[in-house]
Amino acid sequence: MYVVNSDEMRNLDRYTIETIGIPANVLMENAGREVARRIETLFSRTVSADGPARWVILAGKGNNGGDGLVIARHLLEAGFEAEVVYAEAPERMASADAVAQRRIIERLGIPARVYGAEPLDWRAYDGIVDALLGVGAAGAPRGPYAALIREANASGLPIVAVDLPSGLDADTGAVHEPCIRAKLTVALAFLKRGLMQYPGADYAGQVVCAPIGIPAKLADELGVQTYVLNESVLRRILGVDPAMPRRQNTHKGTYGHALIAAGSRRMSGAALLSAKSALRAGCGLVTLAVPDRLLDSLIGQIPELMLAAVPDGGTGEWGSLGEGTTAPAASHDGSDAGPSERTIGAAEQALLSLAEGKQAMLIGPGMGRFPGDSAWLRAAWESVASPLVIDADALNMLADAQNFAAWPRRPSPTVLTPHPGEMARLAGVSTPEVQHDRIGLARRYAMKHGVTLVLKGARTVVATAAGSVYINVNGNPGMATGGSGDVLAGIIASLLAQGFTAEQAAGLGVYLHGAAGDRAQAQRRSTGSMLAGDIADML
Ligand SMILES: NC(=O)C1=CN([C@@H]2O[C@H](COP(=O)(O)OP(=O)(O)OC[C@H]3O[C@@H](n4cnc5c(N)ncnc54)[C@H](O)[C@@H]3O)[C@@H](O)[C@H]2O)[C@H](O)CC1
Ligand SMILES: [K+]
């Protein structure tokens, strides 16, 4: 359930060896035996009645290679044939523990050779163990490492990666050229971040985590704050029950009232999707505030929903503020604020008074952009007392606000739910830069701005202001469809209205959203035909 980066793994490793006193060679033995055991369970020991399956172990010069040598020994013991191919001359083994393993291999007479002397005949093998590079790798695989990776990938044989596929960046999930394409990756002691984000997750194949004797509680003690978002983490780390049981003696007021400011003439459906999802996620009441002209068209579409009209000058758009009062603008930095004062429109006043007495507010789905919107958002940012979810167009208002970093911290929770494009605008980087290190970027942004950040996309990342990160692993590509984000934003607002903290609401919300998406896929038996409304219906 813990996910570590390479620095954290090195610290855990060192602490276990030096402070706890478990010898490094014991960890290496455990690692090799655990990987061998997985191979024994998943792959046949025999190719025919009279011949054992033959595996080749590609061994690098570090401890990852040392693990590989232990694997060779255990595979032989289990009835496989095993052969070692060193990436570099064995005299160049970099660690004392790997050297010790090499001597054992030599004494046992296990066949071994150095890559490059003569061409490898890959047809002689039934499987490959990738023990070339582990968490000690730096940059793209070089020299014989790169050549071996290319040949292994081209062989078509099943590859089992030790700790992580060689060529994968353990910290980000970015892949170097070349990178092992594994069928199975056995992560040692803890999952590495790179295995949990794309494209790394694709190269890792099936991922299992094997215990090697490093006590899990050390991760907590050494400050690891990154987790896989599964039921056990929801319960034990976030302190929520995903079944959301209710006490008998409760009423709708117990579950909070959410206000959703959303929709415009061309995107009223986004507002309905958010509102429906908020209701389905369990809050007691939901009020949807829309530009006045839209209101009639929404009546009766969701009977449980309450509607509120915001003055729009007959346009059906936000921001047609109409007659307003004047407020000092000294604290406002929005690009449209006047030098000394700013007009508060009737729409803004209507919305702020609607927000009073609500337990959560969502701003953004289908809202569109309008002149002065960044300053408008800042007014909500400062005036709305309840927890706030900022989604979709409202995120772009935030991105366009001058000096968002200097906005005051909100006293109540704030959740931002960008997709990678919106995240790029918020952070002032390109979308590929966001995708290159989603966990790192999300965490830095959340900590810098004191918000809870939900960076959407396959393997959604939830990052908190305190530096915790949750990586979601459920959901499916059917959820890559218009309106899916509106559903998520509605769920999170609903959970906030019910009194969950921002961290709980974002984590549980992302998990429930993915679980509902998986149910929708199961019911439709297809990802292509899934609609966002199906996700809302499956909540
Ligand atoms: N989790 C644990 O506590 C244990 C992990 N084990 C295994 O050890 C590796 C990490 O071992 P380390 O020696 O630190 O590094 P590597 O084996 O990953 O390789 C480093 C080695 O390779 C050279 N090198 C680095 N980058 C490149 C490159 N781009 N191209 C070519 N060569 C490169 C570098 O010079 C080093 O010599 C961990 O993943 C586990 O598999 C322990 O066995 C048990 C305890
Ligand atoms: K490896």
GROMACS .gro file of N, CA and C and ligand atoms in nm, residues 9-10 12-14 16-17 24 26-29 31-32 60-67 88 92-95 97 131-143 145-146 162-164 176 188-190 192 212 214, ligand 1:
model
  204
    9MET      N    1   1.343   0.455  -0.092
    9MET     CA    2   1.380   0.312  -0.088
    9MET      C    3   1.522   0.295  -0.035
   10ARG      N    4   1.612   0.382  -0.079
   10ARG     CA    5   1.750   0.373  -0.030
   10ARG      C    6   1.756   0.396   0.121
   12LEU      N    7   1.516   0.340   0.338
   12LEU     CA    8   1.455   0.224   0.404
   12LEU      C    9   1.553   0.107   0.408
   13ASP      N   10   1.621   0.090   0.296
   13ASP     CA   11   1.719  -0.015   0.282
   13ASP      C   12   1.830   0.002   0.386
   14ARG      N   13   1.884   0.125   0.389
   14ARG     CA   14   1.995   0.153   0.479
   14ARG      C   15   1.953   0.138   0.625
   16THR      N   16   1.714  -0.039   0.749
   16THR     CA   17   1.689  -0.180   0.783
   16THR      C   18   1.822  -0.251   0.810
   17ILE      N   19   1.920  -0.222   0.727
   17ILE     CA   20   2.049  -0.291   0.739
   17ILE      C   21   2.129  -0.237   0.858
   24ALA      N   22   2.233  -0.716   0.471
   24ALA     CA   23   2.196  -0.691   0.331
   24ALA      C   24   2.183  -0.822   0.253
   26VAL      N   25   2.082  -1.100   0.358
   26VAL     CA   26   1.955  -1.166   0.391
   26VAL      C   27   1.843  -1.105   0.306
   27LEU      N   28   1.846  -0.971   0.294
   27LEU     CA   29   1.745  -0.904   0.210
   27LEU      C   30   1.757  -0.952   0.065
   28MET      N   31   1.880  -0.964   0.019
   28MET     CA   32   1.901  -1.007  -0.120
   28MET      C   33   1.853  -1.150  -0.140
   29GLU      N   34   1.882  -1.234  -0.043
   29GLU     CA   35   1.835  -1.373  -0.052
   29GLU      C   36   1.682  -1.377  -0.056
   31ALA      N   37   1.482  -1.142  -0.149
   31ALA     CA   38   1.435  -1.082  -0.275
   31ALA      C   39   1.440  -1.186  -0.386
   32GLY      N   40   1.555  -1.251  -0.400
   32GLY     CA   41   1.571  -1.349  -0.509
   32GLY      C   42   1.475  -1.466  -0.494
   60GLY      N   43   2.279  -0.723  -1.410
   60GLY     CA   44   2.359  -0.601  -1.409
   60GLY      C   45   2.464  -0.607  -1.301
   61LYS      N   46   2.542  -0.501  -1.286
   61LYS     CA   47   2.655  -0.508  -1.192
   61LYS      C   48   2.621  -0.461  -1.051
   62GLY      N   49   2.497  -0.413  -1.031
   62GLY     CA   50   2.458  -0.366  -0.898
   62GLY      C   51   2.382  -0.473  -0.819
   63ASN      N   52   2.310  -0.428  -0.717
   63ASN     CA   53   2.236  -0.523  -0.634
   63ASN      C   54   2.117  -0.585  -0.707
   64ASN      N   55   2.064  -0.513  -0.806
   64ASN     CA   56   1.957  -0.574  -0.887
   64ASN      C   57   2.012  -0.700  -0.953
   65GLY      N   58   2.132  -0.691  -1.005
   65GLY     CA   59   2.197  -0.808  -1.064
   65GLY      C   60   2.221  -0.916  -0.959
   66GLY      N   61   2.260  -0.874  -0.838
   66GLY     CA   62   2.279  -0.969  -0.728
   66GLY      C   63   2.150  -1.046  -0.700
   67ASP      N   64   2.037  -0.975  -0.700
   67ASP     CA   65   1.907  -1.043  -0.683
   67ASP      C   66   1.889  -1.148  -0.792
   88GLU      N   67   2.803  -0.693  -1.783
   88GLU     CA   68   2.944  -0.654  -1.785
   88GLU      C   69   3.024  -0.767  -1.721
   92ARG      N   70   3.343  -0.671  -1.252
   92ARG     CA   71   3.299  -0.532  -1.235
   92ARG      C   72   3.176  -0.519  -1.147
   93MET      N   73   3.131  -0.629  -1.088
   93MET     CA   74   3.017  -0.622  -0.996
   93MET      C   75   3.042  -0.510  -0.895
   94ALA      N   76   2.941  -0.427  -0.872
   94ALA     CA   77   2.964  -0.304  -0.796
   94ALA      C   78   2.946  -0.321  -0.645
   95SER      N   79   2.872  -0.424  -0.601
   95SER     CA   80   2.848  -0.431  -0.457
   95SER      C   81   2.902  -0.562  -0.400
   97ASP      N   82   2.770  -0.754  -0.188
   97ASP     CA   83   2.670  -0.861  -0.180
   97ASP      C   84   2.652  -0.929  -0.315
  131ALA      N   85   1.724  -0.858  -1.450
  131ALA     CA   86   1.790  -0.813  -1.326
  131ALA      C   87   1.905  -0.721  -1.366
  132LEU      N   88   1.878  -0.635  -1.464
  132LEU     CA   89   1.985  -0.547  -1.514
  132LEU      C   90   1.999  -0.423  -1.427
  133LEU      N   91   1.888  -0.350  -1.411
  133LEU     CA   92   1.894  -0.223  -1.338
  133LEU      C   93   1.774  -0.213  -1.244
  134GLY      N   94   1.799  -0.163  -1.124
  134GLY     CA   95   1.692  -0.143  -1.027
  134GLY      C   96   1.683   0.003  -0.989
  135VAL      N   97   1.660   0.030  -0.860
  135VAL     CA   98   1.643   0.169  -0.818
  135VAL      C   99   1.773   0.249  -0.821
  136GLY      N  100   1.884   0.181  -0.845
  136GLY     CA  101   2.012   0.253  -0.853
  136GLY      C  102   2.042   0.306  -0.992
  137ALA      N  103   1.953   0.281  -1.088
  137ALA     CA  104   1.981   0.324  -1.225
  137ALA      C  105   1.972   0.475  -1.238
  138ALA      N  106   2.056   0.530  -1.325
  138ALA     CA  107   2.052   0.674  -1.351
  138ALA      C  108   2.050   0.696  -1.501
  139GLY      N  109   1.948   0.762  -1.551
  139GLY     CA  110   1.941   0.795  -1.693
  139GLY      C  111   1.908   0.674  -1.780
  140ALA      N  112   1.917   0.693  -1.910
  140ALA     CA  113   1.884   0.586  -2.004
  140ALA      C  114   1.988   0.475  -1.996
  141PRO      N  115   1.945   0.350  -2.009
  141PRO     CA  116   2.040   0.238  -2.007
  141PRO      C  117   2.148   0.259  -2.113
  142ARG      N  118   2.271   0.230  -2.074
  142ARG     CA  119   2.383   0.255  -2.164
  142ARG      C  120   2.447   0.123  -2.208
  143GLY      N  121   2.523   0.131  -2.316
  143GLY     CA  122   2.609   0.022  -2.361
  143GLY      C  123   2.540  -0.113  -2.365
  145TYR      N  124   2.377  -0.270  -2.151
  145TYR     CA  125   2.243  -0.272  -2.089
  145TYR      C  126   2.138  -0.241  -2.195
  146ALA      N  127   2.164  -0.136  -2.273
  146ALA     CA  128   2.068  -0.098  -2.377
  146ALA      C  129   2.055  -0.209  -2.481
  162VAL      N  130   1.279  -0.765  -1.220
  162VAL     CA  131   1.311  -0.763  -1.077
  162VAL      C  132   1.306  -0.617  -1.028
  163ASP      N  133   1.217  -0.590  -0.938
  163ASP     CA  134   1.194  -0.459  -0.876
  163ASP      C  135   1.127  -0.360  -0.972
  164LEU      N  136   1.184  -0.339  -1.090
  164LEU     CA  137   1.119  -0.255  -1.191
  164LEU      C  138   1.182  -0.287  -1.326
  176HIS      N  139   1.271   0.539  -2.043
  176HIS     CA  140   1.384   0.574  -2.129
  176HIS      C  141   1.379   0.485  -2.252
  188LEU      N  142   1.016  -0.511  -0.498
  188LEU     CA  143   1.072  -0.565  -0.375
  188LEU      C  144   1.045  -0.469  -0.259
  189ALA      N  145   0.984  -0.523  -0.157
  189ALA     CA  146   0.952  -0.452  -0.032
  189ALA      C  147   0.840  -0.349  -0.048
  190PHE      N  148   0.855  -0.257  -0.143
  190PHE     CA  149   0.752  -0.154  -0.163
  190PHE      C  150   0.732  -0.129  -0.312
  192LYS      N  151   0.720   0.095  -0.632
  192LYS     CA  152   0.791   0.217  -0.669
  192LYS      C  153   0.695   0.307  -0.747
  212ILE      N  154   1.041  -0.860   0.161
  212ILE     CA  155   1.177  -0.917   0.167
  212ILE      C  156   1.238  -0.903   0.306
  214ILE      N  157   1.186  -0.614   0.506
  214ILE     CA  158   1.186  -0.475   0.554
  214ILE      C  159   1.049  -0.448   0.615
  540LIG     N1  160   1.483  -0.302  -0.164
  540LIG     C1  161   1.591  -0.336  -0.099
  540LIG     O1  162   1.614  -0.299   0.009
  540LIG     C2  163   1.685  -0.422  -0.161
  540LIG     C3  164   1.705  -0.410  -0.295
  540LIG     N2  165   1.791  -0.482  -0.361
  540LIG     C4  166   1.805  -0.465  -0.502
  540LIG     O2  167   1.898  -0.364  -0.526
  540LIG     C5  168   1.856  -0.278  -0.627
  540LIG     C6  169   1.928  -0.150  -0.619
  540LIG     O3  170   2.064  -0.182  -0.628
  540LIG     P1  171   2.182  -0.077  -0.660
  540LIG     O4  172   2.307  -0.151  -0.647
  540LIG     O5  173   2.163   0.041  -0.576
  540LIG     O6  174   2.155  -0.031  -0.808
  540LIG     P2  175   2.116  -0.111  -0.941
  540LIG     O7  176   2.134  -0.255  -0.926
  540LIG     O8  177   1.982  -0.061  -0.976
  540LIG     O9  178   2.219  -0.064  -1.053
  540LIG     C7  179   2.316   0.029  -1.032
  540LIG     C8  180   2.438  -0.008  -1.113
  540LIG    O10  181   2.417   0.006  -1.252
  540LIG     C9  182   2.497   0.113  -1.304
  540LIG     N3  183   2.410   0.200  -1.380
  540LIG    C10  184   2.331   0.295  -1.331
  540LIG     N4  185   2.259   0.353  -1.426
  540LIG    C11  186   2.294   0.293  -1.541
  540LIG    C12  187   2.256   0.310  -1.676
  540LIG     N5  188   2.166   0.403  -1.711
  540LIG     N6  189   2.310   0.232  -1.770
  540LIG    C13  190   2.401   0.140  -1.736
  540LIG     N7  191   2.444   0.119  -1.609
  540LIG    C14  192   2.391   0.195  -1.513
  540LIG    C15  193   2.558   0.183  -1.187
  540LIG    O11  194   2.688   0.222  -1.217
  540LIG    C16  195   2.549   0.083  -1.075
  540LIG    O12  196   2.667   0.010  -1.065
  540LIG    C17  197   1.708  -0.274  -0.604
  540LIG    O13  198   1.637  -0.228  -0.716
  540LIG    C18  199   1.681  -0.419  -0.573
  540LIG    O14  200   1.663  -0.495  -0.691
  540LIG    C19  201   1.873  -0.577  -0.277
  540LIG    O15  202   1.918  -0.684  -0.346
  540LIG    C20  203   1.797  -0.630  -0.159
  540LIG    C21  204   1.758  -0.519  -0.075
   0.00000   0.00000   0.00000
